[in-house]
Tab-separated table of C-alpha atoms in Angstrom:
chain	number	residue	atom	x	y	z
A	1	UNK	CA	8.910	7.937	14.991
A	2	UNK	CA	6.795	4.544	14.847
A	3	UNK	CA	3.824	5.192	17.740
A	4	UNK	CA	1.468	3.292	17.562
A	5	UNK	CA	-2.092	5.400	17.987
A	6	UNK	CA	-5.118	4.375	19.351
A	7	UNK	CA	-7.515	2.518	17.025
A	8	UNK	CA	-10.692	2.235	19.042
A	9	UNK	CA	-12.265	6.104	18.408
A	10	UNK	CA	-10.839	8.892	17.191
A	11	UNK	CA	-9.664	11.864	19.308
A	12	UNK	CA	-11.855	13.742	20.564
A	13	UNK	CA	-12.138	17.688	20.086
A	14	UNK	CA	-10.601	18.871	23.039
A	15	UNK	CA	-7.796	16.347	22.329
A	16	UNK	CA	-7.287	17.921	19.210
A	17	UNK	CA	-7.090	21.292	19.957
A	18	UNK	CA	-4.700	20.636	22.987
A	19	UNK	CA	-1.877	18.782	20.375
A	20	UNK	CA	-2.038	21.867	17.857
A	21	UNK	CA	-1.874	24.350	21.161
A	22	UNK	CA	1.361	22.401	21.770
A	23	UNK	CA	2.471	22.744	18.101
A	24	UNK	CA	1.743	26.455	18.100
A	25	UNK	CA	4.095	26.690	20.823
A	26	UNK	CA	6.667	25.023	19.833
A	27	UNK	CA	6.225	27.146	16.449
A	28	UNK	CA	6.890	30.410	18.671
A	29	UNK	CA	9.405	28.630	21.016
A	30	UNK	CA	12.561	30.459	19.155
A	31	UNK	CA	11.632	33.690	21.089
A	32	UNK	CA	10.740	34.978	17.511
A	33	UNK	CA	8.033	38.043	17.463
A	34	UNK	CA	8.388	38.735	14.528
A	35	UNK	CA	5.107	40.432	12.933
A	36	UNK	CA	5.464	37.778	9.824
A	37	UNK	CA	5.174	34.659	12.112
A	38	UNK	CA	2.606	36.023	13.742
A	39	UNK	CA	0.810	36.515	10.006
A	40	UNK	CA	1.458	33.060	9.618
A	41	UNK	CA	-0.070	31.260	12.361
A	42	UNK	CA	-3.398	34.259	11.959
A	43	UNK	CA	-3.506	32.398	8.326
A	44	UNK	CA	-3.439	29.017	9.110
A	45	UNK	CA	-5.810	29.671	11.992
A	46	UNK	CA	-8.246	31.218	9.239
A	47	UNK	CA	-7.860	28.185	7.036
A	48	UNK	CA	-8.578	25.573	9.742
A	49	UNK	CA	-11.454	28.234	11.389
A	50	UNK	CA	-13.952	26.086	9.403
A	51	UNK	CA	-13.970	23.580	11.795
A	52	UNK	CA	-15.707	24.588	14.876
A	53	UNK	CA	-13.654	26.913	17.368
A	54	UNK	CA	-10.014	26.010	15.758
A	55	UNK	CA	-9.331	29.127	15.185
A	56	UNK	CA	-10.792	30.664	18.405
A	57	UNK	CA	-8.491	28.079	19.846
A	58	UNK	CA	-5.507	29.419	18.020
A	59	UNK	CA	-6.058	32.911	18.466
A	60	UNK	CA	-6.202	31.784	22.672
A	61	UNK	CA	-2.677	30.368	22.290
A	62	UNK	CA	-1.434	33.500	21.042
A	63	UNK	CA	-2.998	35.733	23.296
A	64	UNK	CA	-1.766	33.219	26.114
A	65	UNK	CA	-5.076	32.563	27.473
A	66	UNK	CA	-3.838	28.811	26.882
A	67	UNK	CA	-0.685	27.163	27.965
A	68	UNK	CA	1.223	24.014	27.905
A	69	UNK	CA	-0.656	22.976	31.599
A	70	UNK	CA	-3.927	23.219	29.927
A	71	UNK	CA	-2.951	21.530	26.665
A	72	UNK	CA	-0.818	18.242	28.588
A	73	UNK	CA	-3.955	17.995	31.174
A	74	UNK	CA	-6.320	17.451	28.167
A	75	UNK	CA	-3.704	14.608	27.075
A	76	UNK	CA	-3.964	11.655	29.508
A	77	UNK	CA	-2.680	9.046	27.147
A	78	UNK	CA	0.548	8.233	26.624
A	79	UNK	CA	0.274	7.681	22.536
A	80	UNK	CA	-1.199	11.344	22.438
A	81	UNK	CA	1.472	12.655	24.663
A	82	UNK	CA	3.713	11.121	22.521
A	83	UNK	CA	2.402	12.069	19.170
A	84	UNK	CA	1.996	15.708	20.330
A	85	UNK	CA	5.566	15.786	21.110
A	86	UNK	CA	6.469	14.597	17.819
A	87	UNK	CA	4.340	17.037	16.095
A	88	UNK	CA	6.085	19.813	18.328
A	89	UNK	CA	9.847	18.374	16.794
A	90	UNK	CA	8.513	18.991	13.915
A	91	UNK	CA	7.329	22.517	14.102
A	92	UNK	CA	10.324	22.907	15.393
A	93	UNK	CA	12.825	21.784	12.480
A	94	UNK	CA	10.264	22.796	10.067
A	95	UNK	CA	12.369	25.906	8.942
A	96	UNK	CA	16.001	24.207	9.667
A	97	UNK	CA	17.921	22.690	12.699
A	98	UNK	CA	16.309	23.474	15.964
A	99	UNK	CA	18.178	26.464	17.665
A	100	UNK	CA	19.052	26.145	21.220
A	101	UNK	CA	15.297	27.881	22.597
A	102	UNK	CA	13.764	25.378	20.514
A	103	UNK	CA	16.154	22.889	21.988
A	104	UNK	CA	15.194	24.383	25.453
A	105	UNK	CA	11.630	23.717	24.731
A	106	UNK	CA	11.140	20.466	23.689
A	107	UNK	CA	13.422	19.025	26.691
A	108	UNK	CA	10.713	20.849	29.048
A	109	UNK	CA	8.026	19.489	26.869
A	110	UNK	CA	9.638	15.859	27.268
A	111	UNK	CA	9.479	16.093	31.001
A	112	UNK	CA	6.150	17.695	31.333
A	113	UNK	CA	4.458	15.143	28.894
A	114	UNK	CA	6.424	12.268	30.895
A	115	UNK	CA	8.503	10.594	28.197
A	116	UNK	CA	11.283	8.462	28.698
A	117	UNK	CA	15.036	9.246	27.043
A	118	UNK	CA	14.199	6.982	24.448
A	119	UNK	CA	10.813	8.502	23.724
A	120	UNK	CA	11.810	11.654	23.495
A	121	UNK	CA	15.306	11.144	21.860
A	122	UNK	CA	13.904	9.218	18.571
A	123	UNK	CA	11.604	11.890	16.864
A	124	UNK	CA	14.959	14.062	17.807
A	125	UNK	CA	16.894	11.866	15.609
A	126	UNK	CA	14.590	12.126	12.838
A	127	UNK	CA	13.789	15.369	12.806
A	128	UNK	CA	17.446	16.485	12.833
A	129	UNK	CA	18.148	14.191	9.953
A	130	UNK	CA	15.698	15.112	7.980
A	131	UNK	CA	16.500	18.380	8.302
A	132	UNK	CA	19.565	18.791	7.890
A	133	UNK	CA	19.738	16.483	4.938
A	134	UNK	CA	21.970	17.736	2.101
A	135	UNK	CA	20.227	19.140	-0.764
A	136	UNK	CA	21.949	17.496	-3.774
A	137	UNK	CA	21.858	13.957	-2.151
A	138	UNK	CA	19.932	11.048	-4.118
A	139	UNK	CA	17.697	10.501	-7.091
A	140	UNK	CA	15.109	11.701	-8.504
A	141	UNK	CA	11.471	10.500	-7.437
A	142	UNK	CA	10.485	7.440	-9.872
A	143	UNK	CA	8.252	8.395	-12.651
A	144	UNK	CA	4.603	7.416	-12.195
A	145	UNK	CA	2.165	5.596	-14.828
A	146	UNK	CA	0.187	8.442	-16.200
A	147	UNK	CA	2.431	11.056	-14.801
A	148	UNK	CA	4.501	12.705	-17.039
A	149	UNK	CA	2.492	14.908	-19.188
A	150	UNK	CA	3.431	18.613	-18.741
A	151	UNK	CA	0.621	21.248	-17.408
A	152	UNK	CA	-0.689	22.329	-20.922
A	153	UNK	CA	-1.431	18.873	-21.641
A	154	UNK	CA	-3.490	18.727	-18.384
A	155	UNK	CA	-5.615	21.202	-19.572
A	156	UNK	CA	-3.559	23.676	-16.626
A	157	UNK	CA	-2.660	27.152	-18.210
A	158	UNK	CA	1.344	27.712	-17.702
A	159	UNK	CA	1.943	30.166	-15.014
A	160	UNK	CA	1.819	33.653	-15.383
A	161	UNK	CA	5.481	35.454	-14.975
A	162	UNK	CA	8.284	36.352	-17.232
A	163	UNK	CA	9.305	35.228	-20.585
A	164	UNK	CA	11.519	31.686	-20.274
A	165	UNK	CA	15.010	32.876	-21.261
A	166	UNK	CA	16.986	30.472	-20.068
A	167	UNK	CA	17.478	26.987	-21.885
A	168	UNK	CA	17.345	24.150	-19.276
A	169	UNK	CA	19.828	21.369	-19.196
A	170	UNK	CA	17.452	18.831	-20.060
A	171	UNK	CA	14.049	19.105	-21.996
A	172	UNK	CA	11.075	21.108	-19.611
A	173	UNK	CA	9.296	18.119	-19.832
A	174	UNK	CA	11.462	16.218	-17.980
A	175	UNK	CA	11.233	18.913	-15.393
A	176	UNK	CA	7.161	18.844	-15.895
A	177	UNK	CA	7.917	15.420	-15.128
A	178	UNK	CA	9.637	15.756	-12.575
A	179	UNK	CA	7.194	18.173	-10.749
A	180	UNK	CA	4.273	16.038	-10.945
A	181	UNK	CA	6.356	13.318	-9.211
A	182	UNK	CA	7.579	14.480	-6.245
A	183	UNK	CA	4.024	16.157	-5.788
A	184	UNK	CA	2.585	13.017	-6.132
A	185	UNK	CA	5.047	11.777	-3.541
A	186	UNK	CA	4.757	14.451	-1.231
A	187	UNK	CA	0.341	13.710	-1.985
A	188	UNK	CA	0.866	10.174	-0.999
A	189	UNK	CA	3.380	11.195	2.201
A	190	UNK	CA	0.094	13.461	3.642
A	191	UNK	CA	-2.308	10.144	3.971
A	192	UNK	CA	-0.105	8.625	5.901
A	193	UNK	CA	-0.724	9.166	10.067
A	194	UNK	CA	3.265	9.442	10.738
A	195	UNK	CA	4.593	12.125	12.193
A	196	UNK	CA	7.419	11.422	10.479
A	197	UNK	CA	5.999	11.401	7.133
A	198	UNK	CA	4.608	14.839	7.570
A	199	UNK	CA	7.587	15.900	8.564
A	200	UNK	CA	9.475	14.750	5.175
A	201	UNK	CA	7.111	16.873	2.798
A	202	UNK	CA	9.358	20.153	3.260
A	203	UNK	CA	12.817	18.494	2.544
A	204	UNK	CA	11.219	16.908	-0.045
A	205	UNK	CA	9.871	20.119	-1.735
A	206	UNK	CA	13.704	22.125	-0.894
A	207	UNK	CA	15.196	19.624	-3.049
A	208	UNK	CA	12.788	19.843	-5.488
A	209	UNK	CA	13.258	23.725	-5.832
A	210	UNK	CA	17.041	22.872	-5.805
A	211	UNK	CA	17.127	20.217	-8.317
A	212	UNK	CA	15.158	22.961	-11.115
A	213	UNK	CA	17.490	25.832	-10.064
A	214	UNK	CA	20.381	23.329	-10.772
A	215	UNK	CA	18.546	22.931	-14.032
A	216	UNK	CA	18.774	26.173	-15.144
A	217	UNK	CA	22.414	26.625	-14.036
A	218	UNK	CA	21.828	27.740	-10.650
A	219	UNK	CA	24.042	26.594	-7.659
A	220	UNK	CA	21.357	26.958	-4.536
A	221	UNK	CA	22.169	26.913	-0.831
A	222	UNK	CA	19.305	26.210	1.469
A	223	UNK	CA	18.520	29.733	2.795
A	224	UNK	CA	18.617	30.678	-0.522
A	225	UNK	CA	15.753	27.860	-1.568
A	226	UNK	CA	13.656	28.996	2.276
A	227	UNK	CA	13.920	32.750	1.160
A	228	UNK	CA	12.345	31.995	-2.420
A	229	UNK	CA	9.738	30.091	-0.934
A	230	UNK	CA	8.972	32.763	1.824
A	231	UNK	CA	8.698	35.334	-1.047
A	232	UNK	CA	5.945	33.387	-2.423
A	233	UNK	CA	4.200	33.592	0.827
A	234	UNK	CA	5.160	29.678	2.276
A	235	UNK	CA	6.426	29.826	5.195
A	236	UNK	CA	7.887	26.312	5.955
A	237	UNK	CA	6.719	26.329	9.648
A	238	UNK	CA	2.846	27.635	8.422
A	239	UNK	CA	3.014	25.162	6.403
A	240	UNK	CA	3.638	22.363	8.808
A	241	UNK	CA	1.533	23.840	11.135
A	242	UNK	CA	-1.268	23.408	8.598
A	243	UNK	CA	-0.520	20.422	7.859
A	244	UNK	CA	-1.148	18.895	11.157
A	245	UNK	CA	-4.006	20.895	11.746
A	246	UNK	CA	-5.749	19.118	8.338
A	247	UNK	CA	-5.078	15.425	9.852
A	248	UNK	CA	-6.230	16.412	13.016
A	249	UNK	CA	-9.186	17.524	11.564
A	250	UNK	CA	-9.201	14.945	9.375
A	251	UNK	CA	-8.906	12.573	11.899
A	252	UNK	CA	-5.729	10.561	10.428
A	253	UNK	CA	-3.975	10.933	13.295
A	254	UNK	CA	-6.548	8.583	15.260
A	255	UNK	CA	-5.205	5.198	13.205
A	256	UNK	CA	-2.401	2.753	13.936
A	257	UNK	CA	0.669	3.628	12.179
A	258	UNK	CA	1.397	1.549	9.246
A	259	UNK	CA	-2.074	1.022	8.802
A	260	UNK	CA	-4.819	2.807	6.354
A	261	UNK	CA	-8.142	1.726	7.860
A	262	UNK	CA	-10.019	3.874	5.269
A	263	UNK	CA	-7.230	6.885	5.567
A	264	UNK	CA	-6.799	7.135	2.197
A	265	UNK	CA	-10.580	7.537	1.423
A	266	UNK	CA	-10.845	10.101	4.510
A	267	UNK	CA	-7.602	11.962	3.245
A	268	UNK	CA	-8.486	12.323	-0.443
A	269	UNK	CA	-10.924	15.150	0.587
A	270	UNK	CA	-8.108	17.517	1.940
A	271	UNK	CA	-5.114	15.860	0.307
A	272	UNK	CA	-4.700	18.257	-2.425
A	273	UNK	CA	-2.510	20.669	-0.025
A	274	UNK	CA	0.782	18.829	-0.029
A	275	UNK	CA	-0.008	17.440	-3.598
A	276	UNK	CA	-0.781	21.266	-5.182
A	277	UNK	CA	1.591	23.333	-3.123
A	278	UNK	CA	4.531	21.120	-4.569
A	279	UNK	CA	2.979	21.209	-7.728
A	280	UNK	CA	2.972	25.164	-7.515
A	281	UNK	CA	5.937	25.298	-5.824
A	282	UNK	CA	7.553	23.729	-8.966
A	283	UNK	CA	6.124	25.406	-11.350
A	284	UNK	CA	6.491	28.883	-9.966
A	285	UNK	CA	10.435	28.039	-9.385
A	286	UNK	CA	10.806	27.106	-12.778
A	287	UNK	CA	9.363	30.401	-14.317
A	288	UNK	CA	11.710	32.189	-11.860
A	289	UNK	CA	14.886	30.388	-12.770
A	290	UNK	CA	14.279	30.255	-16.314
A	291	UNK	CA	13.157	33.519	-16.575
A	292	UNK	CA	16.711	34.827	-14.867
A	293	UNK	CA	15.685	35.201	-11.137
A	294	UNK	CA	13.536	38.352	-12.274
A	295	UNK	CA	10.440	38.157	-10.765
A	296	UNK	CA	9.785	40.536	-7.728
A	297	UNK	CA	8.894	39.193	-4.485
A	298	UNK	CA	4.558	40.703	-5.254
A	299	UNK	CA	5.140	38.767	-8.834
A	300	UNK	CA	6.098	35.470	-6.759
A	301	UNK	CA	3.197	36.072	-4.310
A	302	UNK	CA	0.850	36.484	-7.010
A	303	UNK	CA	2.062	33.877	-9.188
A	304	UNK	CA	2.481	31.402	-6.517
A	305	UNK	CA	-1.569	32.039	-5.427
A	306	UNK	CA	-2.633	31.767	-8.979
A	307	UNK	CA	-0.735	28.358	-9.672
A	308	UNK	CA	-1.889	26.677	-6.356
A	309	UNK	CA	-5.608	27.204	-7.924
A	310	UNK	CA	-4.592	25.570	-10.916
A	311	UNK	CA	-2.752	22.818	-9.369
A	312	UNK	CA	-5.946	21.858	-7.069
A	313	UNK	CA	-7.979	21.248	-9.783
A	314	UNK	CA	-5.310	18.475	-10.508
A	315	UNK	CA	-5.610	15.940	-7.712
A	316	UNK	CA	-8.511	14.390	-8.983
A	317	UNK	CA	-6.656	13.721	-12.657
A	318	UNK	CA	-3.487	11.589	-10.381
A	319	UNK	CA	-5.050	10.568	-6.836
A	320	UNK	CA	-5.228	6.922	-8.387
A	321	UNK	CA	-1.303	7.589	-8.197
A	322	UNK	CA	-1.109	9.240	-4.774
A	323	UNK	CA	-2.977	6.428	-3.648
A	324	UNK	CA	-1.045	3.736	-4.840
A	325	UNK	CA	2.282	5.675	-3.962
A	326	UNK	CA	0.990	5.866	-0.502
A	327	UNK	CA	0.168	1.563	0.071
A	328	UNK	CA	4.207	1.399	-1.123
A	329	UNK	CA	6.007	4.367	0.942
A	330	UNK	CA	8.283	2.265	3.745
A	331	UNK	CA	6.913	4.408	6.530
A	332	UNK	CA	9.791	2.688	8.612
A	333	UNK	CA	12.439	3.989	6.247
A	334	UNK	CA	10.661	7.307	5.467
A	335	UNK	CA	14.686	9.262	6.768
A	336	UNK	CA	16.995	6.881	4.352
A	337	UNK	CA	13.925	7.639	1.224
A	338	UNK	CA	14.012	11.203	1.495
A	339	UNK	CA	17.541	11.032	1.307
A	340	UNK	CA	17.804	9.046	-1.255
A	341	UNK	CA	15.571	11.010	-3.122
């Protein structure tokens, strides 16, 4: 996934809305009815309803008063056609391999956007590699200058939850540690305008879960890492969903890929939703792990909510790092890093 988007003006509003109308289809292009999807996609719709008539927008797609005619009509270039059917792979692997409706789907897309095999096949590639990417593969996330100082030394109360039972392999603050840098990673991955690199933030975060529960002396599967993050309200495809809703908002998606022109300045505003939900996510896993896999699915909820407050009053404290992170990420090798990772 290396398109190149326009440079000379940003999209414009109607642009915008018709690329996330295409992602929310593709999120509901499983055939799934379920009431809880349908909770997700009413929440991100109230998060990005700030922004003039997103949310009316949203609510239009799932009512069906908008469709994929209306949304490709609105998309006359080829770089948005393209970048709206990367988006859509990614909705669509968000949660795991793409099933064979989802499969369905973004073939139909292909044609009615007008892509070529190659075009079409590439984000494909990607999308399955990155998820399906193994969760034990690679190293840890380098340490960053200024980044290892646990959350009580960041003036961040610990999170709520039970009493830590369980001694850890390693010290906690190597797990602090380790926290703080792959949310500084996964920080750095949302300035970038690649699809692509949106798409990485979820692996990324599954084998962060993973490598704590592993800490604690806990063998995890993936559907046992999705089900622990869904019980602390984060569901992977809301959460992918929001994230392209922020950079199209944001306007990040209107830049050449591989370049910032001021994308780090205009992302620093709303950056602190990859940064703190991997920060939360990582601190609410470690409670649960090493408090023996006690805490009810309300306790997780509620915990998870009160760390994410905590952890956006963070990104201030490392953007510096996030920043630099960002200038270094090999957008081009964004697949062979998360693996490695």
């Amino acid at each position: 996934m290396r398109t190149s988007f326009p440079t000379t003006s940003a999209m414009n509003h109607e642009q915008q809305k018709a690329i996330l109308a295409i992602s929310i289809l593709a999120a509901f292009a499983d055939g799934s009815k379920a009431d809880s999807e349908r909770d997700e996609v009413r929440r991100v719709a109230e998060t990005l309803g700030s922004d003039g008539d997103m949310q009316a927008m949203l609510r239009d797609v799932l009512l069906k008063r908008i469709d994929l005619a209306w949304a490709i009509d609105r998309l006359p270039e080829p770089e948005l056609r393209q970048l709206a059917y990367e988006l859509a792979v990614g909705v669509c692997e968000a949660d795991g391999l793409r099933n064979a409706d989802e499969t369905r789907f973004l073939s139909e897309l292909a044609r009615a956007l007008g892509l070529g095999a190659r075009e079409a096949a590439a984000p494909i590639e990607d999308g399955d590699a990155l998820a399906s990417l193994p969760l034990e593969a690679g190293a840890e996330p380098e340490v960053q200058a200024g980044a290892t100082a646990a959350p009580a030394a960041t003036g961040a109360a610990a999170p709520p939850g039970p009493v830590v039972a369980a001694t850890p392999r390693r010290p906690e603050s190597e797990i602090d540690s380790m926290i703080v840098n792959y949310a500084i990673l996964n920080g750095a991955l949302e300035l970038l305008p690649q699809s692509t690199a949106s798409m990485a933030i979820i692996p990324l975060q599954m084998k962060m879960v993973y490598r704590i529960g592993k800490d604690y002396g806990y063998e995890l599967d993936r559907g046992h890492v999705r089900d622990l993050l869904a019980a602390m309200g984060v569901g992977l495809t809301g959460q992918y969903l929001e994230e392209i809703g922020r950079k199209l908002v944001g306007g990040l998606f209107g830049k050449a890929a591989g370049r910032m022109i001021g994308g780090l300045a205009r992302g620093a505003t709303g950056m602190a939703f990859s940064f703190a939900t991997t920060w939360a996510l990582g601190q609410v896993a470690r409670r649960y792990y090493a408090g023996g896999r006690v805490m009810s699915a309300q306790v997780l909820k509620d915990t998870y909510a009160q760390t994410l407050g905590q952890a956006k009053s963070l990104q201030s404290q490392y953007l510096p790092q996030i920043e630099q992170k960002a200038r270094t990420i090999d957008v081009g090798q964004i697949v062979a890093m998360v693996r490695n990772q």
